[in-house]
Amino acid sequence: MIKRLKIFQFVSFLALFAFVFQVQAQRIDLSVDYGYQMGTKLKYGSNNYLKASDGGFFRGIAGFEVGNSTMLELTYMKMTTDLLIKDVFISQTEERLADLSMDWIHLGSNRYFDSASDLTPFFGVSAGVTIFTPKNENQAITNRDLSSTTEFSFALKGGVIFNLSDVVGIKIQGDLMFPVSWGGVYITGSGTGVYSSGTTVMGAFSGGLVFTID
């Protein structure tokens, strides 16, 4: 209950913050894209690890102009993938532990760079929270439901926009995402317990559309 309240407060703050800048903004960018994240591995012990496998994601971004070529951005991203495990006491080979859903809620800034052509390069940073939700657990490995966790995260991005007109553009983007503690799961089965938590990096790339409102 406390964790859900904190998430609600954080999202409410982001929405209020974005609304304030929306009122003052001279330009608003709305974008939607689909991408592919290349997974990440969190090692513990000598040869043990938890792994989020490759998977797709959807993302929506609302950007509000706050300065010359600078946008304040509110981002929501939804990823779905498999959570895998290899552990000497639980599974000698890599096996699926559960389905894994990741909800990213970030606030950040994006800088656009002038170009002589219809291409607009950009670079941005953001920070916020990521909600990790395991489900459909492998009952052969764990005899209990794994709990969801909410962790701080930050991200870097860069890419280019192909401007089809003053209103519509095609965006190509690459991301480096850093969940500070994505592997915080506790597994119990056959009298064995494992806890793993740490910082890692996830690479991703995506493409989508950008709509500009002046």
CSV table of C-alpha atoms in Angstrom, one decimal:
chain,number,residue,atom,x,y,z
A,1,MET,CA,0.0,0.0,0.0
A,2,ILE,CA,2.8,2.4,0.9
A,3,LYS,CA,4.7,1.6,-2.3
A,4,ARG,CA,1.5,2.2,-4.4
A,5,LEU,CA,1.0,5.6,-2.6
A,6,LYS,CA,4.6,6.6,-3.4
A,7,ILE,CA,4.1,5.7,-7.1
A,8,PHE,CA,0.8,7.7,-7.2
A,9,GLN,CA,2.5,10.7,-5.6
A,10,PHE,CA,5.4,10.5,-8.0
A,11,VAL,CA,3.2,10.2,-11.1
A,12,SER,CA,0.9,13.1,-9.8
A,13,PHE,CA,4.0,15.3,-9.4
A,14,LEU,CA,5.2,14.6,-12.9
A,15,ALA,CA,1.7,15.3,-14.4
A,16,LEU,CA,1.4,18.6,-12.5
A,17,PHE,CA,5.0,19.6,-13.4
A,18,ALA,CA,4.3,18.9,-17.1
A,19,PHE,CA,0.9,20.7,-17.0
A,20,VAL,CA,2.6,23.9,-15.7
A,21,PHE,CA,5.1,23.9,-18.5
A,22,GLN,CA,2.4,23.0,-21.0
A,23,VAL,CA,0.6,26.2,-20.2
A,24,GLN,CA,3.7,28.2,-20.8
A,25,ALA,CA,5.1,26.2,-23.7
A,26,GLN,CA,5.2,27.7,-27.2
A,27,ARG,CA,5.6,24.3,-28.8
A,28,ILE,CA,4.4,20.8,-27.9
A,29,ASP,CA,5.8,17.5,-29.3
A,30,LEU,CA,3.8,14.3,-29.0
A,31,SER,CA,5.5,11.1,-30.1
A,32,VAL,CA,4.8,7.4,-30.1
A,33,ASP,CA,7.2,4.6,-31.0
A,34,TYR,CA,7.9,0.9,-30.9
A,35,GLY,CA,11.3,-0.5,-30.2
A,36,TYR,CA,13.4,-3.5,-29.2
A,37,GLN,CA,15.5,-3.8,-26.0
A,38,MET,CA,18.5,-6.1,-26.0
A,39,GLY,CA,18.2,-7.4,-22.5
A,40,THR,CA,20.6,-7.4,-19.6
A,41,LYS,CA,22.2,-9.8,-17.1
A,42,LEU,CA,22.8,-9.4,-13.4
A,43,LYS,CA,25.5,-11.8,-12.1
A,44,TYR,CA,25.8,-13.0,-8.5
A,45,GLY,CA,28.1,-15.6,-7.0
A,46,SER,CA,30.6,-17.2,-9.3
A,47,ASN,CA,28.5,-18.5,-12.2
A,48,ASN,CA,24.9,-17.5,-11.3
A,49,TYR,CA,22.8,-14.8,-12.8
A,50,LEU,CA,19.3,-13.3,-13.4
A,51,LYS,CA,18.6,-12.2,-16.9
A,52,ALA,CA,16.0,-10.1,-18.6
A,53,SER,CA,15.9,-11.4,-22.2
A,54,ASP,CA,15.4,-9.4,-25.3
A,55,GLY,CA,12.0,-8.0,-26.0
A,56,GLY,CA,9.8,-5.3,-27.5
A,57,PHE,CA,8.4,-2.1,-26.0
A,58,PHE,CA,5.9,0.7,-26.6
A,59,ARG,CA,6.6,4.3,-25.6
A,60,GLY,CA,4.8,7.6,-25.5
A,61,ILE,CA,6.4,11.0,-24.9
A,62,ALA,CA,4.9,14.4,-24.3
A,63,GLY,CA,7.5,17.3,-24.8
A,64,PHE,CA,7.0,20.9,-23.9
A,65,GLU,CA,9.3,23.7,-25.1
A,66,VAL,CA,11.1,25.4,-22.2
A,67,GLY,CA,13.9,27.2,-24.1
A,68,ASN,CA,15.6,27.5,-27.5
A,69,SER,CA,15.6,24.0,-28.9
A,70,THR,CA,15.2,22.5,-25.5
A,71,MET,CA,12.2,20.4,-24.5
A,72,LEU,CA,10.9,19.1,-21.1
A,73,GLU,CA,9.7,15.6,-21.7
A,74,LEU,CA,7.4,13.2,-19.8
A,75,THR,CA,7.9,9.6,-20.9
A,76,TYR,CA,6.0,6.4,-20.3
A,77,MET,CA,7.4,3.1,-21.6
A,78,LYS,CA,6.1,-0.4,-21.4
A,79,MET,CA,8.4,-3.4,-21.8
A,80,THR,CA,7.5,-7.1,-21.7
A,81,THR,CA,10.1,-9.9,-21.7
A,82,ASP,CA,11.1,-13.1,-19.9
A,83,LEU,CA,13.0,-13.3,-16.5
A,84,LEU,CA,15.6,-16.1,-16.7
A,85,ILE,CA,17.8,-17.6,-14.1
A,86,LYS,CA,20.8,-19.8,-13.9
A,87,ASP,CA,21.8,-20.9,-10.3
A,88,VAL,CA,23.9,-23.8,-9.1
A,89,PHE,CA,21.3,-24.6,-6.4
A,90,ILE,CA,18.1,-24.0,-8.4
A,91,SER,CA,18.8,-24.5,-12.1
A,92,GLN,CA,22.0,-25.8,-13.6
A,93,THR,CA,21.0,-24.5,-17.0
A,94,GLU,CA,19.4,-21.2,-18.0
A,95,GLU,CA,15.6,-21.5,-17.4
A,96,ARG,CA,12.6,-19.2,-17.5
A,97,LEU,CA,11.7,-18.0,-14.0
A,98,ALA,CA,8.7,-15.8,-14.9
A,99,ASP,CA,7.3,-13.3,-17.4
A,100,LEU,CA,8.6,-9.8,-16.6
A,101,SER,CA,6.8,-6.5,-17.2
A,102,MET,CA,8.7,-3.2,-16.9
A,103,ASP,CA,6.9,0.2,-16.7
A,104,TRP,CA,9.2,3.2,-17.0
A,105,ILE,CA,7.9,6.6,-15.9
A,106,HIS,CA,10.5,9.4,-16.5
A,107,LEU,CA,10.9,13.1,-16.6
A,108,GLY,CA,13.8,14.6,-18.6
A,109,SER,CA,15.1,17.1,-21.1
A,110,ASN,CA,15.8,16.8,-24.8
A,111,ARG,CA,18.1,19.1,-26.9
A,112,TYR,CA,17.5,19.5,-30.6
A,113,PHE,CA,20.4,20.6,-32.8
A,114,ASP,CA,20.1,22.8,-35.9
A,115,SER,CA,20.6,21.2,-39.3
A,116,ALA,CA,20.7,22.5,-42.8
A,117,SER,CA,18.6,19.7,-44.1
A,118,ASP,CA,15.2,18.2,-43.0
A,119,LEU,CA,17.1,16.1,-40.4
A,120,THR,CA,17.1,17.2,-36.8
A,121,PRO,CA,19.6,15.4,-34.5
A,122,PHE,CA,18.8,15.3,-30.8
A,123,PHE,CA,20.2,14.1,-27.4
A,124,GLY,CA,18.4,13.8,-24.1
A,125,VAL,CA,18.6,12.6,-20.5
A,126,SER,CA,15.9,11.5,-18.1
A,127,ALA,CA,15.3,10.0,-14.6
A,128,GLY,CA,12.4,8.5,-12.8
A,129,VAL,CA,11.1,5.1,-11.6
A,130,THR,CA,10.8,1.7,-13.1
A,131,ILE,CA,8.2,-0.8,-11.9
A,132,PHE,CA,9.2,-4.5,-12.3
A,133,THR,CA,6.3,-6.9,-12.2
A,134,PRO,CA,7.0,-10.7,-12.5
A,135,LYS,CA,4.0,-13.0,-13.2
A,136,ASN,CA,3.3,-16.5,-14.5
A,137,GLU,CA,6.1,-17.9,-12.3
A,138,ASN,CA,7.7,-21.2,-13.2
A,139,GLN,CA,6.3,-23.4,-10.4
A,140,ALA,CA,9.1,-26.0,-11.0
A,141,ILE,CA,11.6,-23.4,-9.7
A,142,THR,CA,9.7,-21.3,-7.2
A,143,ASN,CA,6.7,-22.2,-5.1
A,144,ARG,CA,5.6,-18.6,-4.4
A,145,ASP,CA,4.6,-15.5,-6.4
A,146,LEU,CA,7.4,-13.0,-6.9
A,147,SER,CA,6.8,-9.5,-5.7
A,148,SER,CA,6.8,-6.4,-7.9
A,149,THR,CA,9.5,-3.8,-7.1
A,150,THR,CA,9.7,-0.1,-7.8
A,151,GLU,CA,13.2,1.3,-8.4
A,152,PHE,CA,14.9,4.5,-9.4
A,153,SER,CA,16.3,4.6,-12.9
A,154,PHE,CA,17.8,7.0,-15.4
A,155,ALA,CA,18.4,7.0,-19.2
A,156,LEU,CA,20.4,8.5,-22.1
A,157,LYS,CA,19.1,8.8,-25.6
A,158,GLY,CA,20.1,10.1,-29.0
A,159,GLY,CA,18.8,10.0,-32.5
A,160,VAL,CA,17.4,11.9,-35.5
A,161,ILE,CA,14.0,13.1,-36.7
A,162,PHE,CA,13.2,13.1,-40.4
A,163,ASN,CA,10.9,16.1,-40.8
A,164,LEU,CA,8.2,15.2,-43.3
A,165,SER,CA,6.4,18.6,-42.7
A,166,ASP,CA,6.2,21.2,-40.0
A,167,VAL,CA,3.7,18.9,-38.2
A,168,VAL,CA,4.9,15.3,-38.7
A,169,GLY,CA,8.2,13.7,-38.5
A,170,ILE,CA,9.7,10.2,-38.3
A,171,LYS,CA,12.0,9.5,-35.3
A,172,ILE,CA,14.8,7.0,-35.1
A,173,GLN,CA,16.3,6.7,-31.6
A,174,GLY,CA,18.8,4.7,-29.5
A,175,ASP,CA,18.7,4.4,-25.7
A,176,LEU,CA,20.9,3.4,-22.8
A,177,MET,CA,18.8,2.7,-19.8
A,178,PHE,CA,20.1,2.2,-16.3
A,179,PRO,CA,17.8,0.5,-13.7
A,180,VAL,CA,19.5,1.0,-10.4
A,181,SER,CA,18.2,-2.2,-8.8
A,182,TRP,CA,16.2,-4.3,-11.2
A,183,GLY,CA,17.0,-7.8,-9.9
A,184,GLY,CA,15.5,-7.6,-6.4
A,185,VAL,CA,13.6,-10.9,-6.3
A,186,TYR,CA,13.6,-13.5,-3.6
A,187,ILE,CA,13.2,-17.1,-4.7
A,188,THR,CA,12.3,-19.9,-2.4
A,189,GLY,CA,12.0,-23.5,-3.4
A,190,SER,CA,13.2,-26.8,-2.0
A,191,GLY,CA,14.6,-25.0,1.0
A,192,THR,CA,16.8,-22.7,-1.1
A,193,GLY,CA,16.8,-18.9,-1.0
A,194,VAL,CA,18.5,-16.5,-3.5
A,195,TYR,CA,18.5,-12.7,-3.4
A,196,SER,CA,20.1,-10.6,-6.1
A,197,SER,CA,20.0,-6.9,-6.7
A,198,GLY,CA,22.2,-4.4,-8.5
A,199,THR,CA,22.7,-1.8,-11.2
A,200,THR,CA,22.9,-2.7,-14.9
A,201,VAL,CA,22.5,-1.2,-18.3
A,202,MET,CA,20.0,-2.0,-21.1
A,203,GLY,CA,20.5,-1.0,-24.7
A,204,ALA,CA,17.5,-0.3,-27.0
A,205,PHE,CA,16.6,1.2,-30.4
A,206,SER,CA,13.2,2.3,-31.7
A,207,GLY,CA,11.3,4.1,-34.4
A,208,GLY,CA,8.1,6.1,-34.4
A,209,LEU,CA,6.2,9.3,-35.3
A,210,VAL,CA,6.5,12.8,-33.9
A,211,PHE,CA,3.6,15.3,-34.0
A,212,THR,CA,4.4,19.0,-33.4
A,213,ILE,CA,1.8,21.5,-32.1
A,214,ASP,CA,2.7,25.2,-32.1
